[in-house]
PDB file of C-alpha atoms in Angstrom:
ATOM      1  CA  MET A   1      18.280   5.224  -2.601  1.00  0.00           C
ATOM      2  CA  SER A   2      19.449   2.355  -0.217  1.00  0.00           C
ATOM      3  CA  SER A   3      22.730   2.083  -0.579  1.00  0.00           C
ATOM      4  CA  SER A   4      23.349   0.375   2.543  1.00  0.00           C
ATOM      5  CA  TYR A   5      20.599  -2.434   3.964  1.00  0.00           C
ATOM      6  CA  TYR A   6      19.574  -2.452   7.558  1.00  0.00           C
ATOM      7  CA  LYS A   7      21.144  -5.607   9.284  1.00  0.00           C
ATOM      8  CA  LEU A   8      18.080  -8.358  10.084  1.00  0.00           C
ATOM      9  CA  GLN A   9      19.379 -11.037  12.841  1.00  0.00           C
ATOM     10  CA  ILE A  10      18.342 -14.489  11.727  1.00  0.00           C
ATOM     11  CA  SER A  11      18.761 -18.183  13.292  1.00  0.00           C
ATOM     12  CA  ASP A  12      18.487 -21.318  11.939  1.00  0.00           C
ATOM     13  CA  ARG A  13      15.386 -23.684  12.865  1.00  0.00           C
ATOM     14  CA  VAL A  14      15.834 -26.676  14.407  1.00  0.00           C
ATOM     15  CA  ASP A  15      12.629 -27.696  15.433  1.00  0.00           C
ATOM     16  CA  LEU A  16      10.013 -28.124  12.904  1.00  0.00           C
ATOM     17  CA  LYS A  17       7.058 -29.186  14.949  1.00  0.00           C
ATOM     18  CA  LYS A  18       3.617 -27.207  15.482  1.00  0.00           C
ATOM     19  CA  LYS A  19       4.468 -27.693  19.084  1.00  0.00           C
ATOM     20  CA  GLY A  20       7.960 -26.328  18.259  1.00  0.00           C
ATOM     21  CA  SER A  21       6.663 -23.048  16.622  1.00  0.00           C
ATOM     22  CA  LYS A  22       4.872 -22.162  18.824  1.00  0.00           C
ATOM     23  CA  MET A  23       7.369 -22.784  21.705  1.00  0.00           C
ATOM     24  CA  LEU A  24       9.213 -20.083  19.535  1.00  0.00           C
ATOM     25  CA  ARG A  25       6.442 -17.579  19.645  1.00  0.00           C
ATOM     26  CA  LYS A  26       6.408 -18.057  23.688  1.00  0.00           C
ATOM     27  CA  LYS A  27      10.400 -17.206  24.018  1.00  0.00           C
ATOM     28  CA  GLY A  28       9.534 -13.706  21.707  1.00  0.00           C
ATOM     29  CA  LEU A  29      10.489 -15.280  18.352  1.00  0.00           C
ATOM     30  CA  ILE A  30       8.933 -15.998  14.967  1.00  0.00           C
ATOM     31  CA  PRO A  31       9.238 -19.178  13.190  1.00  0.00           C
ATOM     32  CA  GLY A  32       9.919 -18.251   8.989  1.00  0.00           C
ATOM     33  CA  VAL A  33      11.301 -19.709   5.845  1.00  0.00           C
ATOM     34  CA  LEU A  34      13.813 -18.024   3.318  1.00  0.00           C
ATOM     35  CA  TYR A  35      13.749 -18.929   0.324  1.00  0.00           C
ATOM     36  CA  TYR A  36      15.105 -18.693  -3.941  1.00  0.00           C
ATOM     37  CA  ALA A  37      13.726 -20.028  -6.845  1.00  0.00           C
ATOM     38  CA  GLY A  38      15.800 -23.027  -7.477  1.00  0.00           C
ATOM     39  CA  GLU A  39      17.443 -23.859  -4.343  1.00  0.00           C
ATOM     40  CA  ASP A  40      15.841 -25.523  -0.672  1.00  0.00           C
ATOM     41  CA  ASN A  41      13.909 -23.811   1.501  1.00  0.00           C
ATOM     42  CA  ILE A  42      15.651 -23.168   4.349  1.00  0.00           C
ATOM     43  CA  ASN A  43      13.676 -22.421   8.013  1.00  0.00           C
ATOM     44  CA  ILE A  44      14.633 -19.804  10.267  1.00  0.00           C
ATOM     45  CA  GLU A  45      13.726 -18.599  13.171  1.00  0.00           C
ATOM     46  CA  ILE A  46      13.548 -13.885  13.630  1.00  0.00           C
ATOM     47  CA  ASP A  47      13.211 -12.729  17.343  1.00  0.00           C
ATOM     48  CA  LYS A  48      10.093 -10.579  16.954  1.00  0.00           C
ATOM     49  CA  SER A  49      11.854  -7.203  18.442  1.00  0.00           C
ATOM     50  CA  ALA A  50      14.052  -7.336  15.407  1.00  0.00           C
ATOM     51  CA  LEU A  51      11.781  -7.955  12.401  1.00  0.00           C
ATOM     52  CA  PHE A  52       9.217  -5.420  14.417  1.00  0.00           C
ATOM     53  CA  HIS A  53      12.263  -2.652  14.089  1.00  0.00           C
ATOM     54  CA  ALA A  54      13.375  -4.400  10.402  1.00  0.00           C
ATOM     55  CA  MET A  55      10.071  -2.872   9.138  1.00  0.00           C
ATOM     56  CA  GLN A  56      10.021   0.011  10.267  1.00  0.00           C
ATOM     57  CA  SER A  57      13.223   0.623   9.033  1.00  0.00           C
ATOM     58  CA  GLY A  58      11.367   2.252   6.172  1.00  0.00           C
ATOM     59  CA  GLN A  59      14.021  -0.030   3.975  1.00  0.00           C
ATOM     60  CA  ARG A  60      12.643  -2.639   1.854  1.00  0.00           C
ATOM     61  CA  ILE A  61      15.794  -4.725   1.698  1.00  0.00           C
ATOM     62  CA  PHE A  62      17.649  -6.405   4.458  1.00  0.00           C
ATOM     63  CA  GLU A  63      21.175  -7.545   5.060  1.00  0.00           C
ATOM     64  CA  ILE A  64      20.901 -10.551   6.482  1.00  0.00           C
ATOM     65  CA  GLU A  65      24.298 -13.440   7.385  1.00  0.00           C
ATOM     66  CA  GLN A  66      23.367 -17.148   5.972  1.00  0.00           C
ATOM     67  CA  LYS A  67      26.350 -19.522   6.841  1.00  0.00           C
ATOM     68  CA  GLY A  68      28.621 -16.628   7.246  1.00  0.00           C
ATOM     69  CA  GLU A  69      28.139 -14.963   4.083  1.00  0.00           C
ATOM     70  CA  SER A  70      25.994 -11.963   3.796  1.00  0.00           C
ATOM     71  CA  GLN A  71      23.008 -12.087   1.419  1.00  0.00           C
ATOM     72  CA  TYR A  72      19.844 -10.083   1.158  1.00  0.00           C
ATOM     73  CA  THR A  73      16.516 -10.223   1.604  1.00  0.00           C
ATOM     74  CA  MET A  74      13.227  -9.309   1.232  1.00  0.00           C
ATOM     75  CA  ILE A  75       9.809  -9.859   3.365  1.00  0.00           C
ATOM     76  CA  LYS A  76       7.260 -11.549   0.853  1.00  0.00           C
ATOM     77  CA  GLU A  77       4.650 -12.651   3.114  1.00  0.00           C
ATOM     78  CA  LEU A  78       3.655 -12.108   6.921  1.00  0.00           C
ATOM     79  CA  GLN A  79       1.325 -14.008   8.419  1.00  0.00           C
ATOM     80  CA  TYR A  80      -1.073 -12.442  11.206  1.00  0.00           C
ATOM     81  CA  HIS A  81      -2.676 -14.029  13.917  1.00  0.00           C
ATOM     82  CA  PRO A  82      -6.496 -13.563  13.244  1.00  0.00           C
ATOM     83  CA  VAL A  83      -7.331 -12.398  16.832  1.00  0.00           C
ATOM     84  CA  THR A  84      -4.238 -10.565  18.452  1.00  0.00           C
ATOM     85  CA  ASP A  85      -3.165  -9.579  15.406  1.00  0.00           C
ATOM     86  CA  GLN A  86       0.254 -10.276  16.061  1.00  0.00           C
ATOM     87  CA  ILE A  87       2.440 -11.939  13.353  1.00  0.00           C
ATOM     88  CA  ILE A  88       3.083 -15.646  13.795  1.00  0.00           C
ATOM     89  CA  HIS A  89       5.208 -16.482  10.801  1.00  0.00           C
ATOM     90  CA  VAL A  90       7.151 -14.775   8.225  1.00  0.00           C
ATOM     91  CA  ASP A  91       8.645 -15.597   3.939  1.00  0.00           C
ATOM     92  CA  LEU A  92      12.037 -14.187   3.303  1.00  0.00           C
ATOM     93  CA  MET A  93      12.847 -14.245  -0.231  1.00  0.00           C
ATOM     94  CA  ARG A  94      16.739 -13.683  -1.077  1.00  0.00           C
ATOM     95  CA  VAL A  95      17.596 -11.371  -3.987  1.00  0.00           C
ATOM     96  CA  ARG A  96      20.674 -10.918  -5.886  1.00  0.00           C
ATOM     97  CA  ARG A  97      21.791  -7.490  -6.188  1.00  0.00           C
ATOM     98  CA  SER A  98      22.867  -8.387  -9.973  1.00  0.00           C
ATOM     99  CA  GLU A  99      19.286  -8.928 -10.813  1.00  0.00           C
ATOM    100  CA  LYS A 100      15.933  -7.796 -10.812  1.00  0.00           C
ATOM    101  CA  MET A 101      13.082  -7.652  -9.012  1.00  0.00           C
ATOM    102  CA  THR A 102       9.548  -6.932  -8.574  1.00  0.00           C
ATOM    103  CA  ILE A 103       8.670  -5.185  -5.254  1.00  0.00           C
ATOM    104  CA  VAL A 104       5.837  -2.782  -4.131  1.00  0.00           C
ATOM    105  CA  VAL A 105       6.700   1.042  -2.722  1.00  0.00           C
ATOM    106  CA  PRO A 106       4.620   3.550  -0.931  1.00  0.00           C
ATOM    107  CA  LEU A 107       3.221   6.656  -3.948  1.00  0.00           C
ATOM    108  CA  THR A 108       3.547   9.925  -2.437  1.00  0.00           C
ATOM    109  CA  LEU A 109       1.506  13.205  -3.941  1.00  0.00           C
ATOM    110  CA  VAL A 110       3.959  16.299  -3.114  1.00  0.00           C
ATOM    111  CA  GLY A 111       2.825  19.941  -3.374  1.00  0.00           C
ATOM    112  CA  ASP A 112      -0.545  21.535  -3.313  1.00  0.00           C
ATOM    113  CA  SER A 113      -2.540  21.558  -6.648  1.00  0.00           C
ATOM    114  CA  LYS A 114      -3.380  24.422  -8.251  1.00  0.00           C
ATOM    115  CA  GLY A 115      -7.316  22.973  -8.459  1.00  0.00           C
ATOM    116  CA  VAL A 116      -7.140  22.661  -4.427  1.00  0.00           C
ATOM    117  CA  LYS A 117      -6.568  26.071  -4.333  1.00  0.00           C
ATOM    118  CA  GLU A 118      -9.405  27.343  -6.260  1.00  0.00           C
ATOM    119  CA  GLY A 119     -11.417  25.246  -3.912  1.00  0.00           C
ATOM    120  CA  GLY A 120     -11.606  21.341  -5.903  1.00  0.00           C
ATOM    121  CA  LEU A 121     -11.501  18.196  -4.073  1.00  0.00           C
ATOM    122  CA  LEU A 122      -8.433  15.988  -4.305  1.00  0.00           C
ATOM    123  CA  SER A 123      -8.822  12.748  -4.300  1.00  0.00           C
ATOM    124  CA  GLN A 124      -6.221   9.976  -4.187  1.00  0.00           C
ATOM    125  CA  SER A 125      -7.095   6.600  -6.092  1.00  0.00           C
ATOM    126  CA  ILE A 126      -3.825   4.379  -5.405  1.00  0.00           C
ATOM    127  CA  ASN A 127      -0.702   4.349  -2.695  1.00  0.00           C
ATOM    128  CA  GLN A 128       1.277   2.073  -4.167  1.00  0.00           C
ATOM    129  CA  LEU A 129       3.227   1.399  -7.132  1.00  0.00           C
ATOM    130  CA  GLU A 130       4.845  -2.162  -8.226  1.00  0.00           C
ATOM    131  CA  ILE A 131       8.100  -1.835  -9.954  1.00  0.00           C
ATOM    132  CA  SER A 132      11.155  -3.239 -11.414  1.00  0.00           C
ATOM    133  CA  CYS A 133      14.365  -2.807 -10.563  1.00  0.00           C
ATOM    134  CA  PHE A 134      18.186  -3.932  -8.656  1.00  0.00           C
ATOM    135  CA  PRO A 135      17.726  -4.220  -5.054  1.00  0.00           C
ATOM    136  CA  THR A 136      20.559  -1.370  -4.865  1.00  0.00           C
ATOM    137  CA  ASP A 137      17.908   0.837  -6.685  1.00  0.00           C
ATOM    138  CA  VAL A 138      15.005   0.173  -4.046  1.00  0.00           C
ATOM    139  CA  PRO A 139      13.297   3.672  -3.762  1.00  0.00           C
ATOM    140  CA  GLU A 140      11.884   4.354  -0.427  1.00  0.00           C
ATOM    141  CA  GLN A 141       8.971   5.718  -1.722  1.00  0.00           C
ATOM    142  CA  ILE A 142       7.669   7.465  -5.478  1.00  0.00           C
ATOM    143  CA  GLU A 143       7.176  10.768  -5.146  1.00  0.00           C
ATOM    144  CA  LEU A 144       4.239  12.244  -7.874  1.00  0.00           C
ATOM    145  CA  ASN A 145       4.143  15.951  -7.842  1.00  0.00           C
ATOM    146  CA  VAL A 146       0.692  17.777  -8.448  1.00  0.00           C
ATOM    147  CA  GLU A 147       1.247  21.597  -8.232  1.00  0.00           C
ATOM    148  CA  GLU A 148       0.213  22.038 -12.243  1.00  0.00           C
ATOM    149  CA  LEU A 149      -3.605  19.703 -11.626  1.00  0.00           C
ATOM    150  CA  GLU A 150      -6.147  22.358 -12.226  1.00  0.00           C
ATOM    151  CA  LEU A 151      -9.878  21.549 -11.433  1.00  0.00           C
ATOM    152  CA  GLY A 152     -11.869  19.018 -13.359  1.00  0.00           C
ATOM    153  CA  SER A 153      -8.002  17.446 -14.220  1.00  0.00           C
ATOM    154  CA  SER A 154      -6.223  14.197 -13.166  1.00  0.00           C
ATOM    155  CA  MET A 155      -3.585  12.325 -13.297  1.00  0.00           C
ATOM    156  CA  ASN A 156      -2.491   8.407 -14.603  1.00  0.00           C
ATOM    157  CA  VAL A 157       0.614   6.166 -13.809  1.00  0.00           C
ATOM    158  CA  SER A 158       1.886   7.394 -17.137  1.00  0.00           C
ATOM    159  CA  ASP A 159       2.664  10.824 -15.815  1.00  0.00           C
ATOM    160  CA  ILE A 160       5.180   9.910 -13.384  1.00  0.00           C
ATOM    161  CA  LYS A 161       8.179  10.271 -14.463  1.00  0.00           C
ATOM    162  CA  LEU A 162      11.272   8.232 -13.011  1.00  0.00           C
ATOM    163  CA  GLU A 163      15.135   9.746 -13.039  1.00  0.00           C
ATOM    164  CA  ASN A 164      16.556   6.674 -12.978  1.00  0.00           C
ATOM    165  CA  ASP A 165      15.727   4.700 -16.344  1.00  0.00           C
ATOM    166  CA  ASP A 166      17.070   1.206 -14.689  1.00  0.00           C
ATOM    167  CA  ILE A 167      13.279   1.901 -12.365  1.00  0.00           C
ATOM    168  CA  GLU A 168      10.662   0.301 -14.547  1.00  0.00           C
ATOM    169  CA  ILE A 169       6.406   0.918 -13.106  1.00  0.00           C
ATOM    170  CA  ILE A 170       5.173  -2.067 -14.015  1.00  0.00           C
ATOM    171  CA  THR A 171       1.702  -0.550 -11.921  1.00  0.00           C
ATOM    172  CA  ASP A 172      -0.533  -0.339 -15.825  1.00  0.00           C
ATOM    173  CA  LYS A 173      -0.190   3.136 -17.505  1.00  0.00           C
ATOM    174  CA  GLU A 174      -3.385   3.924 -17.651  1.00  0.00           C
ATOM    175  CA  VAL A 175      -4.477   3.885 -13.706  1.00  0.00           C
ATOM    176  CA  ASN A 176      -5.747   7.030 -12.084  1.00  0.00           C
ATOM    177  CA  ILE A 177      -3.788   7.946  -9.443  1.00  0.00           C
ATOM    178  CA  VAL A 178      -5.429  11.389  -8.570  1.00  0.00           C
ATOM    179  CA  THR A 179      -8.533  13.377  -9.210  1.00  0.00           C
ATOM    180  CA  VAL A 180      -9.276  17.084  -8.421  1.00  0.00           C
ATOM    181  CA  SER A 181     -12.963  17.558  -8.933  1.00  0.00           C
ATOM    182  CA  GLN A 182     -15.476  20.372  -8.525  1.00  0.00           C
ATOM    183  CA  VAL A 183     -17.208  20.473  -4.770  1.00  0.00           C
ATOM    184  CA  VAL A 184     -21.222  19.592  -5.226  1.00  0.00           C
ATOM    185  CA  GLU A 185     -22.993  21.741  -2.594  1.00  0.00           C
ATOM    186  CA  GLU A 186     -26.683  20.730  -2.254  1.00  0.00           C
ATOM    187  CA  ASP A 187     -29.502  22.640  -3.505  1.00  0.00           C
ATOM    188  CA  GLU A 188     -31.215  24.143  -1.222  1.00  0.00           C
ATOM    189  CA  VAL A 189     -34.740  23.496  -0.343  1.00  0.00           C
ATOM    190  CA  GLU A 190     -36.982  25.767  -0.331  1.00  0.00           C
ATOM    191  CA  MET A 191     -39.365  25.714   2.952  1.00  0.00           C
ATOM    192  CA  ASP A 192     -42.196  27.795   3.472  1.00  0.00           C
ATOM    193  CA  ASP A 193     -42.896  29.481   7.061  1.00  0.00           C
ATOM    194  CA  THR A 194     -44.251  26.248   8.525  1.00  0.00           C
ATOM    195  CA  GLY A 195     -40.947  24.203   7.563  1.00  0.00           C
ATOM    196  CA  THR A 196     -42.743  21.787   4.873  1.00  0.00           C
ATOM    197  CA  ASP A 197     -41.447  21.913   1.455  1.00  0.00           C
ATOM    198  CA  SER A 198     -43.474  23.861  -0.568  1.00  0.00           C
ATOM    199  CA  SER A 199     -42.396  22.450  -3.905  1.00  0.00           C
ATOM    200  CA  VAL A 200     -43.764  19.291  -2.376  1.00  0.00           C
ATOM    201  CA  GLU A 201     -47.204  21.096  -1.253  1.00  0.00           C
ATOM    202  CA  ASP A 202     -47.582  22.862  -4.729  1.00  0.00           C
ATOM    203  CA  SER A 203     -47.383  19.497  -6.299  1.00  0.00           C
ATOM    204  CA  GLN A 204     -49.793  17.816  -3.993  1.00  0.00           C
ATOM    205  CA  SER A 205     -52.243  21.272  -4.682  1.00  0.00           C
ATOM    206  CA  GLU A 206     -52.286  20.223  -8.647  1.00  0.00           C
ATOM    207  CA  THR A 207     -52.857  16.418  -7.791  1.00  0.00           C
ATOM    208  CA  SER A 208     -56.126  17.807  -5.818  1.00  0.00           C
ATOM    209  CA  SER A 209     -57.292  20.214  -8.377  1.00  0.00           C
ATOM    210  CA  ALA A 210     -57.216  18.110 -11.358  1.00  0.00           C
ATOM    211  CA  ALA A 211     -58.630  15.450  -8.920  1.00  0.00           C
ATOM    212  CA  ASP A 212     -62.015  17.420  -8.519  1.00  0.00           C
ATOM    213  CA  SER A 213     -62.287  18.847 -11.480  1.00  0.00           C
ATOM    214  CA  GLU A 214     -62.575  15.041 -13.356  1.00  0.00           C
ATOM    215  CA  GLY A 215     -65.384  14.493 -10.159  1.00  0.00           C
ATOM    216  CA  ASP A 216     -67.158  17.892 -11.595  1.00  0.00           C
ATOM    217  CA  SER A 217     -67.282  16.776 -15.264  1.00  0.00           C
ATOM    218  CA  GLU A 218     -68.207  13.564 -13.904  1.00  0.00           C
TER     219      GLU A 218
END
Protein backbone atom coordinates (compact mmCIF):
# COMPACT_ATOMS: atom_id res chain seq x y z
CA MET A 1 0.00 0.00 0.00
CA SER A 2 1.15 3.51 -0.75
CA SER A 3 1.85 5.61 2.34
CA SER A 4 3.37 8.42 0.27
CA TYR A 5 2.47 9.62 -3.19
CA TYR A 6 4.38 10.60 -6.28
CA LYS A 7 4.47 14.39 -6.48
CA LEU A 8 3.26 15.63 -9.84
CA GLN A 9 4.03 19.23 -10.73
CA ILE A 10 1.19 21.07 -12.49
CA SER A 11 0.53 24.70 -13.41
CA ASP A 12 -2.60 26.68 -14.14
CA ARG A 13 -3.27 27.14 -17.87
CA VAL A 14 -4.12 30.68 -18.94
CA ASP A 15 -4.31 30.52 -22.73
CA LEU A 16 -7.40 28.40 -23.45
CA LYS A 17 -7.50 28.95 -27.21
CA LYS A 18 -6.90 26.07 -29.60
CA LYS A 19 -3.70 27.69 -30.85
CA GLY A 20 -2.60 28.03 -27.26
CA SER A 21 -2.80 24.24 -26.77
CA LYS A 22 -0.70 23.70 -29.88
CA MET A 23 1.93 26.11 -28.61
CA LEU A 24 2.01 24.31 -25.27
CA ARG A 25 2.66 20.95 -26.95
CA LYS A 26 5.50 22.46 -28.97
CA LYS A 27 7.06 23.53 -25.66
CA GLY A 28 6.80 20.00 -24.27
CA LEU A 29 3.73 20.75 -22.15
CA ILE A 30 0.41 18.88 -22.12
CA PRO A 31 -2.86 20.75 -21.59
CA GLY A 32 -5.37 19.25 -19.21
CA VAL A 33 -8.26 19.67 -16.83
CA LEU A 34 -8.44 19.13 -13.08
CA TYR A 35 -11.94 18.48 -11.80
CA TYR A 36 -13.89 17.28 -8.80
CA ALA A 37 -17.62 16.63 -8.46
CA GLY A 38 -19.50 19.77 -7.46
CA GLU A 39 -16.58 22.12 -8.11
CA ASP A 40 -15.49 24.21 -11.10
CA ASN A 41 -12.99 22.65 -13.48
CA ILE A 42 -9.47 24.04 -13.43
CA ASN A 43 -7.47 24.24 -16.65
CA ILE A 44 -3.91 23.03 -16.14
CA GLU A 45 -0.71 22.22 -17.99
CA ILE A 46 1.84 19.50 -17.19
CA ASP A 47 5.38 18.97 -18.40
CA LYS A 48 5.36 15.94 -20.70
CA SER A 49 8.38 14.31 -19.07
CA ALA A 50 6.93 14.86 -15.58
CA LEU A 51 3.70 13.12 -16.59
CA PHE A 52 5.64 10.27 -18.17
CA HIS A 53 7.68 9.66 -15.00
CA ALA A 54 4.53 9.81 -12.86
CA MET A 55 2.86 7.18 -15.03
CA GLN A 56 5.99 5.00 -14.87
CA SER A 57 6.12 5.22 -11.06
CA GLY A 58 3.55 2.44 -10.71
CA GLN A 59 1.34 4.60 -8.49
CA ARG A 60 -2.26 5.47 -9.22
CA ILE A 61 -2.65 8.44 -6.88
CA PHE A 62 -0.50 11.56 -7.27
CA GLU A 63 0.09 14.49 -4.94
CA ILE A 64 -0.24 17.92 -6.50
CA GLU A 65 -0.07 21.46 -5.16
CA GLN A 66 -2.99 23.71 -5.98
CA LYS A 67 -3.19 27.26 -4.61
CA GLY A 68 -0.57 26.46 -1.99
CA GLU A 69 -2.33 23.35 -0.70
CA SER A 70 -1.52 19.69 -1.23
CA GLN A 71 -4.24 17.74 -3.01
CA TYR A 72 -4.53 14.22 -4.30
CA THR A 73 -5.52 13.25 -7.79
CA MET A 74 -5.69 10.36 -10.24
CA ILE A 75 -5.53 10.19 -14.03
CA LYS A 76 -9.10 9.80 -15.24
CA GLU A 77 -8.57 10.00 -18.99
CA LEU A 78 -5.78 10.43 -21.51
CA GLN A 79 -6.21 11.57 -25.12
CA TYR A 80 -3.69 10.43 -27.72
CA HIS A 81 -2.76 11.80 -31.13
CA PRO A 82 -4.22 9.43 -33.77
CA VAL A 83 -0.98 9.31 -35.78
CA THR A 84 1.95 9.86 -33.39
CA ASP A 85 0.25 8.18 -30.39
CA GLN A 86 1.58 11.01 -28.20
CA ILE A 87 -0.50 12.22 -25.24
CA ILE A 88 -2.21 15.47 -26.22
CA HIS A 89 -4.58 16.01 -23.28
CA VAL A 90 -5.02 14.72 -19.74
CA ASP A 91 -7.96 14.76 -17.33
CA LEU A 92 -7.10 14.63 -13.64
CA MET A 93 -9.73 13.94 -11.01
CA ARG A 94 -9.28 15.03 -7.42
CA VAL A 95 -9.79 12.45 -4.70
CA ARG A 96 -10.28 12.89 -0.98
CA ARG A 97 -8.35 10.69 1.41
CA SER A 98 -11.47 10.26 3.55
CA GLU A 99 -13.71 9.11 0.67
CA LYS A 100 -13.69 5.81 -1.16
CA MET A 101 -12.98 5.88 -4.88
CA THR A 102 -13.38 3.45 -7.78
CA ILE A 103 -10.20 2.57 -9.65
CA VAL A 104 -8.81 -0.13 -11.95
CA VAL A 105 -5.67 -1.97 -10.78
CA PRO A 106 -3.53 -4.72 -12.38
CA LEU A 107 -4.26 -8.38 -11.60
CA THR A 108 -1.21 -10.67 -11.41
CA LEU A 109 -1.02 -14.47 -11.18
CA VAL A 110 1.62 -15.91 -8.84
CA GLY A 111 2.94 -19.44 -8.47
CA ASP A 112 3.19 -22.44 -10.81
CA SER A 113 -0.08 -24.35 -11.00
CA LYS A 114 -0.29 -28.12 -10.57
CA GLY A 115 -2.17 -28.38 -13.84
CA VAL A 116 0.63 -26.74 -15.83
CA LYS A 117 3.19 -29.06 -14.23
CA GLU A 118 1.05 -31.96 -15.46
CA GLY A 119 1.23 -30.64 -19.02
CA GLY A 120 -1.83 -28.41 -19.09
CA LEU A 121 -2.17 -25.03 -20.77
CA LEU A 122 -2.84 -21.98 -18.57
CA SER A 123 -4.91 -19.16 -20.06
CA GLN A 124 -5.67 -15.86 -18.28
CA SER A 125 -8.94 -14.16 -19.20
CA ILE A 126 -8.52 -10.78 -17.46
CA ASN A 127 -5.49 -8.87 -16.21
CA GLN A 128 -7.10 -6.04 -14.23
CA LEU A 129 -9.80 -5.52 -11.63
CA GLU A 130 -12.10 -2.66 -10.71
CA ILE A 131 -12.04 -1.98 -6.99
CA SER A 132 -13.41 0.51 -4.48
CA CYS A 133 -11.12 1.76 -1.72
CA PHE A 134 -9.69 4.78 0.07
CA PRO A 135 -6.85 6.60 -1.75
CA THR A 136 -4.51 5.52 1.05
CA ASP A 137 -5.28 1.85 0.34
CA VAL A 138 -4.79 1.71 -3.43
CA PRO A 139 -2.62 -1.38 -4.12
CA GLU A 140 -0.04 -1.42 -6.88
CA GLN A 141 -1.56 -4.73 -7.95
CA ILE A 142 -3.76 -7.57 -6.73
CA GLU A 143 -2.31 -11.07 -6.74
CA LEU A 144 -4.01 -14.42 -7.22
CA ASN A 145 -2.11 -17.56 -6.20
CA VAL A 146 -2.66 -20.36 -8.73
CA GLU A 147 -0.35 -23.02 -7.26
CA GLU A 148 -3.28 -25.31 -6.34
CA LEU A 149 -5.03 -24.91 -9.70
CA GLU A 150 -5.34 -28.40 -11.17
CA LEU A 151 -5.74 -29.64 -14.72
CA GLY A 152 -9.25 -28.93 -16.02
CA SER A 153 -9.95 -26.38 -13.28
CA SER A 154 -10.47 -22.62 -13.26
CA MET A 155 -10.58 -19.69 -10.85
CA ASN A 156 -12.98 -16.74 -10.80
CA VAL A 157 -12.96 -13.31 -9.19
CA SER A 158 -14.71 -14.85 -6.18
CA ASP A 159 -11.53 -16.86 -5.46
CA ILE A 160 -9.53 -13.72 -4.66
CA LYS A 161 -8.95 -13.20 -0.94
CA LEU A 162 -7.98 -9.71 0.21
CA GLU A 163 -6.33 -8.99 3.54
CA ASN A 164 -7.63 -5.42 3.68
CA ASP A 165 -11.36 -5.34 4.44
CA ASP A 166 -11.58 -1.73 3.24
CA ILE A 167 -10.89 -2.83 -0.34
CA GLU A 168 -13.97 -4.00 -2.22
CA ILE A 169 -13.80 -5.73 -5.60
CA ILE A 170 -16.36 -4.27 -7.98
CA THR A 171 -15.72 -6.66 -10.89
CA ASP A 172 -18.40 -9.39 -11.07
CA LYS A 173 -17.44 -12.30 -8.83
CA GLU A 174 -18.45 -14.85 -11.50
CA VAL A 175 -15.98 -13.50 -14.08
CA ASN A 176 -13.38 -16.11 -15.02
CA ILE A 177 -9.76 -15.19 -14.37
CA VAL A 178 -7.70 -18.24 -15.27
CA THR A 179 -8.19 -21.78 -16.58
CA VAL A 180 -5.84 -24.75 -16.99
CA SER A 181 -7.00 -26.92 -19.86
CA GLN A 182 -5.79 -30.16 -21.40
CA VAL A 183 -3.55 -29.70 -24.41
CA VAL A 184 -5.30 -31.30 -27.41
CA GLU A 185 -2.85 -32.80 -29.85
CA GLU A 186 -3.69 -33.03 -33.53
CA ASP A 187 -4.77 -36.51 -34.67
CA GLU A 188 -2.18 -38.22 -36.80
CA VAL A 189 -3.47 -38.82 -40.30
CA GLU A 190 -2.55 -42.20 -41.72
CA MET A 191 -0.67 -41.75 -44.96
CA ASP A 192 0.29 -44.45 -47.46
CA ASP A 193 3.67 -44.69 -49.13
CA THR A 194 2.70 -42.15 -51.81
CA GLY A 195 1.77 -39.52 -49.22
CA THR A 196 -1.96 -39.87 -49.87
CA ASP A 197 -4.47 -39.97 -47.05
CA SER A 198 -5.42 -43.66 -47.01
CA SER A 199 -8.78 -42.99 -45.37
CA VAL A 200 -9.77 -40.68 -48.23
CA GLU A 201 -8.54 -43.19 -50.80
CA ASP A 202 -10.58 -45.99 -49.20
CA SER A 203 -13.67 -43.81 -49.23
CA GLN A 204 -13.20 -43.04 -52.89
CA SER A 205 -12.77 -46.77 -53.67
CA GLU A 206 -15.98 -47.64 -51.85
CA THR A 207 -17.88 -44.96 -53.76
CA SER A 208 -16.50 -46.21 -57.08
CA SER A 209 -17.42 -49.84 -56.27
CA ALA A 210 -20.97 -48.85 -55.39
CA ALA A 211 -21.35 -47.00 -58.66
CA ASP A 212 -20.10 -50.03 -60.63
CA SER A 213 -22.60 -52.29 -58.87
CA GLU A 214 -25.47 -49.99 -59.74
CA GLY A 215 -24.33 -50.00 -63.38
CA ASP A 216 -24.27 -53.83 -63.51
CA SER A 217 -27.78 -54.09 -62.08
CA GLU A 218 -29.11 -51.86 -64.79
